[in-house]
Every structure is written in C-alpha cells, then in structure tokens.
CSV table of C-alpha atoms in Angstrom, one decimal:
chain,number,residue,atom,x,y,z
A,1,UNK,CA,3.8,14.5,23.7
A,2,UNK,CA,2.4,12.4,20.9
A,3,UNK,CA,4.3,10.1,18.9
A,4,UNK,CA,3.3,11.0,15.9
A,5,UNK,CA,4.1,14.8,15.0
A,6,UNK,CA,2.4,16.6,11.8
A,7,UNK,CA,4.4,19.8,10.8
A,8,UNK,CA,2.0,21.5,8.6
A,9,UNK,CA,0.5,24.7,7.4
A,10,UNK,CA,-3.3,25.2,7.1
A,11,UNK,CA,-2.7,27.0,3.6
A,12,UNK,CA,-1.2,23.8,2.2
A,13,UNK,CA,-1.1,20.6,1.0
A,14,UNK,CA,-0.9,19.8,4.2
A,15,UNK,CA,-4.4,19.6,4.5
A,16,UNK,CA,-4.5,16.6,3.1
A,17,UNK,CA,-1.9,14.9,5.4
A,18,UNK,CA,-4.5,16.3,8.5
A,19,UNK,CA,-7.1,14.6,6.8
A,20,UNK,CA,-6.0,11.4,6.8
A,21,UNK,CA,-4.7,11.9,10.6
A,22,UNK,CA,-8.5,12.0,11.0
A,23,UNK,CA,-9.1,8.7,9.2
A,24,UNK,CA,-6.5,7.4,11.5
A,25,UNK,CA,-7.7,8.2,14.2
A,26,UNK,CA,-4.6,7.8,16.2
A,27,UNK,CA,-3.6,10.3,18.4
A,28,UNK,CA,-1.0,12.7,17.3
A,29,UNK,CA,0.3,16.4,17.4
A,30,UNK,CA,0.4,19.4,15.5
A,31,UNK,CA,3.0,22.0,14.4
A,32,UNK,CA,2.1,24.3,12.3
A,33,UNK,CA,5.2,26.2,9.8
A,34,UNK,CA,5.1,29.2,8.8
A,35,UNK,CA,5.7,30.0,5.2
A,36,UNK,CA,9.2,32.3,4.8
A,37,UNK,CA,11.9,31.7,6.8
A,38,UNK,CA,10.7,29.5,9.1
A,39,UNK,CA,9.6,26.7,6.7
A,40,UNK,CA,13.6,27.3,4.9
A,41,UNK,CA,15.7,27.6,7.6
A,42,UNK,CA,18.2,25.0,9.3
A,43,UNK,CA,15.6,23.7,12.5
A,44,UNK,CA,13.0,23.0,10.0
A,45,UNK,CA,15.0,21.9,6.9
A,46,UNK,CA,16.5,19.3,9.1
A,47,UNK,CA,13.4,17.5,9.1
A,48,UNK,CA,12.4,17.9,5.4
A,49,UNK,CA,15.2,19.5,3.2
A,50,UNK,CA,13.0,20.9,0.9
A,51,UNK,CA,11.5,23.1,3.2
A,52,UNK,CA,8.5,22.0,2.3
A,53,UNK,CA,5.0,20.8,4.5
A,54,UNK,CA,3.6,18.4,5.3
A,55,UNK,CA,6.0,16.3,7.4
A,56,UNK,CA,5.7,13.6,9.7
A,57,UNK,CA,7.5,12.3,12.7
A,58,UNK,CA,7.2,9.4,14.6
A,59,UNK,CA,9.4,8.8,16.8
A,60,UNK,CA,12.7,8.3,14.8
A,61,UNK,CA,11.0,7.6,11.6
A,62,UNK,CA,10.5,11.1,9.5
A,63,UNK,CA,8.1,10.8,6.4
A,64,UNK,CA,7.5,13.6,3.9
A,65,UNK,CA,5.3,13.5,0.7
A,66,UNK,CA,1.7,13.6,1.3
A,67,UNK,CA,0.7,10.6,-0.8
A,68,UNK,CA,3.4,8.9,1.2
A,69,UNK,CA,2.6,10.1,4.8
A,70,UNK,CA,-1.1,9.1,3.3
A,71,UNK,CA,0.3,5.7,2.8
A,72,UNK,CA,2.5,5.0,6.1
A,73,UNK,CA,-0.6,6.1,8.3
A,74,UNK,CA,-2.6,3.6,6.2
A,75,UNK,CA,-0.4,0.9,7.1
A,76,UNK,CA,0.2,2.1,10.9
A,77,UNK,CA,-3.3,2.8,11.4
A,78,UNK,CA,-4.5,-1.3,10.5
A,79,UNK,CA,-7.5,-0.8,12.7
A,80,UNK,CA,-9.0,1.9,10.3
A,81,UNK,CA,-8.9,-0.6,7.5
A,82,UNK,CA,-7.8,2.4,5.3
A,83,UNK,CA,-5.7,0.0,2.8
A,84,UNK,CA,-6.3,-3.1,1.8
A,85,UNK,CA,-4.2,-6.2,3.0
A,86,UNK,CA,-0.4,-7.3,0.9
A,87,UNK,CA,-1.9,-9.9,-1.4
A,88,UNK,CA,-5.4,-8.8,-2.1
A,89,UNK,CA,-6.5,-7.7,-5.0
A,90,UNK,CA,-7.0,-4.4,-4.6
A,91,UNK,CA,-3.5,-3.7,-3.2
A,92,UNK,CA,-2.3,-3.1,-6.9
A,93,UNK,CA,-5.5,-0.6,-7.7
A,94,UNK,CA,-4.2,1.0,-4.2
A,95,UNK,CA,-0.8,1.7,-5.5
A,96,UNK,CA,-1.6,2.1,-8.8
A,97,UNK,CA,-4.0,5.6,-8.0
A,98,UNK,CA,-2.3,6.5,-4.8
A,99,UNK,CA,0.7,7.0,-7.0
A,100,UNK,CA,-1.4,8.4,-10.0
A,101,UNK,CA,-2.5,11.5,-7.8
A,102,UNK,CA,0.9,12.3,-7.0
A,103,UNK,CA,2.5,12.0,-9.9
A,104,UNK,CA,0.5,12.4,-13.3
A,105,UNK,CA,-2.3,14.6,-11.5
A,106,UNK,CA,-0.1,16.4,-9.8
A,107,UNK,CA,1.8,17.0,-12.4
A,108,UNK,CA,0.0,17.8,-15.1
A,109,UNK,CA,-2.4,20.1,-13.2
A,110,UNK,CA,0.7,22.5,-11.9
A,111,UNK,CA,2.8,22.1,-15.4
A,112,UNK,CA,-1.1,23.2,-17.0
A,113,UNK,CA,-1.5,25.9,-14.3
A,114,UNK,CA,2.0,27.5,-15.9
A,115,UNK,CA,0.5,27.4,-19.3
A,116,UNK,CA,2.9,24.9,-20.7
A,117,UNK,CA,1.3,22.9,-23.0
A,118,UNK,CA,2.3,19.2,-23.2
A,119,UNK,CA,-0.4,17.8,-25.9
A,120,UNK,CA,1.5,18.7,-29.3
A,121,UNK,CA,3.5,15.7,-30.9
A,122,UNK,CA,7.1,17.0,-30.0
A,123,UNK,CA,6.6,17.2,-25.7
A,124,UNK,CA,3.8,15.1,-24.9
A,125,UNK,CA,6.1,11.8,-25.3
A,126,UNK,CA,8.5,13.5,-22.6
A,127,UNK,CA,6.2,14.1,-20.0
A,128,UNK,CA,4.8,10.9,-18.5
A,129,UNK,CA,1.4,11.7,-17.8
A,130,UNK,CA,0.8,12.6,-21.3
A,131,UNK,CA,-1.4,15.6,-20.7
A,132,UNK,CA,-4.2,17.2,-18.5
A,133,UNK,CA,-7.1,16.1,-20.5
A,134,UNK,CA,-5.5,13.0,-20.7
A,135,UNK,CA,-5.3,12.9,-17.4
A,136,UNK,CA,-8.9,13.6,-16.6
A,137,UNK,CA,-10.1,11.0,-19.1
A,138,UNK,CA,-8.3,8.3,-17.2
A,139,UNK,CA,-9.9,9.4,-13.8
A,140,UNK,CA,-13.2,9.7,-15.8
A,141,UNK,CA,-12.9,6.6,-16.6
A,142,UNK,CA,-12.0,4.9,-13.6
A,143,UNK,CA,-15.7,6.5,-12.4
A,144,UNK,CA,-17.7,4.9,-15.6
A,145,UNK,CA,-19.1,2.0,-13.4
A,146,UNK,CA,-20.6,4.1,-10.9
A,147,UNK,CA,-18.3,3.3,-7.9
A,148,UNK,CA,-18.5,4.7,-4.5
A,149,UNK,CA,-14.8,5.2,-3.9
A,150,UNK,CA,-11.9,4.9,-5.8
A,151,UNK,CA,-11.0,0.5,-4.9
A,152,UNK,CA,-15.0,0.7,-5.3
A,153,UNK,CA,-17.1,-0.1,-2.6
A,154,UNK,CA,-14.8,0.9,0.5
A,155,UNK,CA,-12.7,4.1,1.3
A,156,UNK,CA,-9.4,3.7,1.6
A,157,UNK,CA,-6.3,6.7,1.7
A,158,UNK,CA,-6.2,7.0,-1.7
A,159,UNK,CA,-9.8,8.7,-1.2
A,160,UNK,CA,-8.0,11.1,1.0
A,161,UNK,CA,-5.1,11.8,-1.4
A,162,UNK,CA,-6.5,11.7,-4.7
A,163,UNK,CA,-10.5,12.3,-3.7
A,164,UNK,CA,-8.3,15.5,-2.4
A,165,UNK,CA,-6.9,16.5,-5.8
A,166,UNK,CA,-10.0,16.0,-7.2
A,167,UNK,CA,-12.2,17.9,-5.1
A,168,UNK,CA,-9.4,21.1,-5.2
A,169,UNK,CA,-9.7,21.1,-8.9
A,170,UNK,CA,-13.6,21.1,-9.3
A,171,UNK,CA,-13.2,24.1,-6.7
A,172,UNK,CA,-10.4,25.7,-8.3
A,173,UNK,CA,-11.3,25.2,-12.0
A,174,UNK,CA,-8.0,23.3,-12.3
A,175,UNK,CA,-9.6,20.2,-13.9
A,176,UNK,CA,-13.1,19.7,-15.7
A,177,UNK,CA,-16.7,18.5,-14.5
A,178,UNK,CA,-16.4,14.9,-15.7
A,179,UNK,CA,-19.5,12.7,-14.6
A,180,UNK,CA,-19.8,11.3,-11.4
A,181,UNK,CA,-17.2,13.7,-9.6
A,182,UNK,CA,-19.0,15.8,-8.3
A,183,UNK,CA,-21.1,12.9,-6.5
A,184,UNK,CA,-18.0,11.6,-5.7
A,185,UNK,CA,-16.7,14.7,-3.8
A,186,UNK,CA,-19.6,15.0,-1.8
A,187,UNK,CA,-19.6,11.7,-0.5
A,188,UNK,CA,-15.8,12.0,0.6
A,189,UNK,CA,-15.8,15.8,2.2
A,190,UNK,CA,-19.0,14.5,4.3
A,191,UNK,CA,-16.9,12.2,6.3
A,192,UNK,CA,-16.7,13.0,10.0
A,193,UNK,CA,-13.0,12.8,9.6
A,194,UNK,CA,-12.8,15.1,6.8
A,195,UNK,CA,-14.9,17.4,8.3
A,196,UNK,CA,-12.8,17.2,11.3
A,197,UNK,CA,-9.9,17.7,9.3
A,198,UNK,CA,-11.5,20.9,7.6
A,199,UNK,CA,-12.6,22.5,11.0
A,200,UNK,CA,-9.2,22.0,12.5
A,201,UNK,CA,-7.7,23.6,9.7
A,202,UNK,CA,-9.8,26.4,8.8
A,203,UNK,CA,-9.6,27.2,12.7
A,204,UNK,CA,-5.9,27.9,12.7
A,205,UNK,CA,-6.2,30.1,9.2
A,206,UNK,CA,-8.7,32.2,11.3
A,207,UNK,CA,-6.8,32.6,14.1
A,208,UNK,CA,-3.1,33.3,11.9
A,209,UNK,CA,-6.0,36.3,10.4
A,210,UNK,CA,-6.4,37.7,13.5
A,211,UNK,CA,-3.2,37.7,14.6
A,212,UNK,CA,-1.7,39.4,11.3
A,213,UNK,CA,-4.5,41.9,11.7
C-alpha cells in the first residue's frame, strides 16, 4: 500500500487534488467516495468531518482542502519543483494566489452561482472578495503582461489549483472570457500530468456509468 492515500470522487473537486498527484509524481493510492451515505457516515467522517472529498493521508498526517493538499504535495514532492523555495521571491506571489483561488474565487463564484448579489454599497464591504467581477478583474490583471503561468515563467501548484478554477469557469460560464485565459487554459490542461489526471478520472465516471446502468 501506498503512503500517500487520495479519498476522492471523480465528480468533484477532487479532481483537482488528482491533478496535482500527477505533478507529483510520487506514488500514491486511490479511494474513491461515494456521494450519500458513504461520504457522511462515521468510517469516512473520521477522516474529514465534513464529509467532504478530497482527502489525503499519509501515513499519520491527514490533509483536507484542495488548495491545501495542493500545497503539502508541493512541499513533499521538492523534486517536482512545484513551489518555489522559503525566501524567494516568489514564495509570497505563491501564497498570495494559491490562497486567492480558494477563498475570493471560490467564493464569490458559488455565492454568484446562488444569485446573491454582493456589488451594492450595503454587502459588498462584508464579503471579502468584494464581488465576482471584481474578482475577475484582479485575475485579469494578473494576466496583462502576458505571463505563461501564474509566478510567470514556471508552473507551480497554484497552476493546478487556481489554473483549475479558471479553466471550470470558462467551461461552465461561471466567470467571463477575459484576455489571455483562454491561452492560458490550454497551456495548463495540455500537461502530461493533467492529462493523466483527466484520463484517470474520466475512467472511473465511465465505469460508476456502467455499473448504475
């Protein structure tokens, strides 16, 4: 058995979690939970008490949140160079957009998707990410100079987690053409890994398919 577990579910945000396994490249194995009672009840919930995927285990550590399993794997995985070194400059940048995907992307993409609207005078100041065009500006932005990847030149995880996000909401009409995603997207998805990741995935939906049939 594999140190490193992934409990996960193909029709998830766990998808993302698998993708940056790929990057890792170290070896590790896969559970897949189901949505219902499985992912709530007691065996699971002991891992992650929100009942929620993806997880990860290794070895006595357990690690939940995808930007965060994105992050430990960075860290474990040193060989992959998929974050850059404590005291370079673009460990801040790393942090600083890692966390931006999970929390005012995140955020303001699932509060938009339940019609809430955060951009009048009397919420936006309660809602720290402001709003979802607000949010898009500041990733539209960040793209202005014509980077490659997010730290510019290299890839790193926070291509996996918020080059994730971004790609989803192109597909999903969640966030708004901006210029230079969509170049953006297609570099990232084209990696081996996150075609890897992709296969992998889309494998076990076709075979949960055939089963339920």
């Amino acid at each position: 058995m594999a140190d490193l577990i992934l409990y996960t579910n193909p029709m998830s945000r766990g998808r993302i979690a698998r993708w940056m396994m790929e990057e890792a490249g170290l070896p590790y194995e896969t559970r897949v939970v189901n949505y219902g009672p499985e992912m709530k009840g007691p065996d699971y919930r002991a891992i992650n008490p929100m009942g929620k995927v993806p997880s990860l285990v290794h070895g006595d550590t357990i690690v939940t949140e995808g930007a965060a399993i994105c992050a430990y794997m960075a860290d474990l995985a040193t060989e992959a160079g998929l974050a850059p070194p404590v005291g370079h400059p673009d460990r801040g940048p790393y942090y600083r957009w890692l966390f931006f995907g999970a929390g005012p992307l995140e955020a303001a993409v699932v509060v938009a998707s339940f019609g809430f609207d955060t951009k009048d005078d009397a919420t936006y100041r309660r809602a720290g990410w402001d709003s979802l065009p607000a949010v898009v500006d500041a990733l539209e932005q960040l793209f202005s100079d014509g980077r490659a990847f997010i730290l510019g030149d290299g890839f790193s995880a926070v291509d996996v987690y918020l080059g994730a996000q971004i790609s989803w909401g192109l597909q999903f009409g969640t966030i708004d053409e901006r210029p230079g995603f969509a170049e953006y997207v297609a570099r990232i998805t084209a990696r081996p890994a996150a075609l890897r990741a992709a296969e992998l995935d889309d494998a076990l939906v076709a075979e949960a398919q055939k089963d339920g049939a």
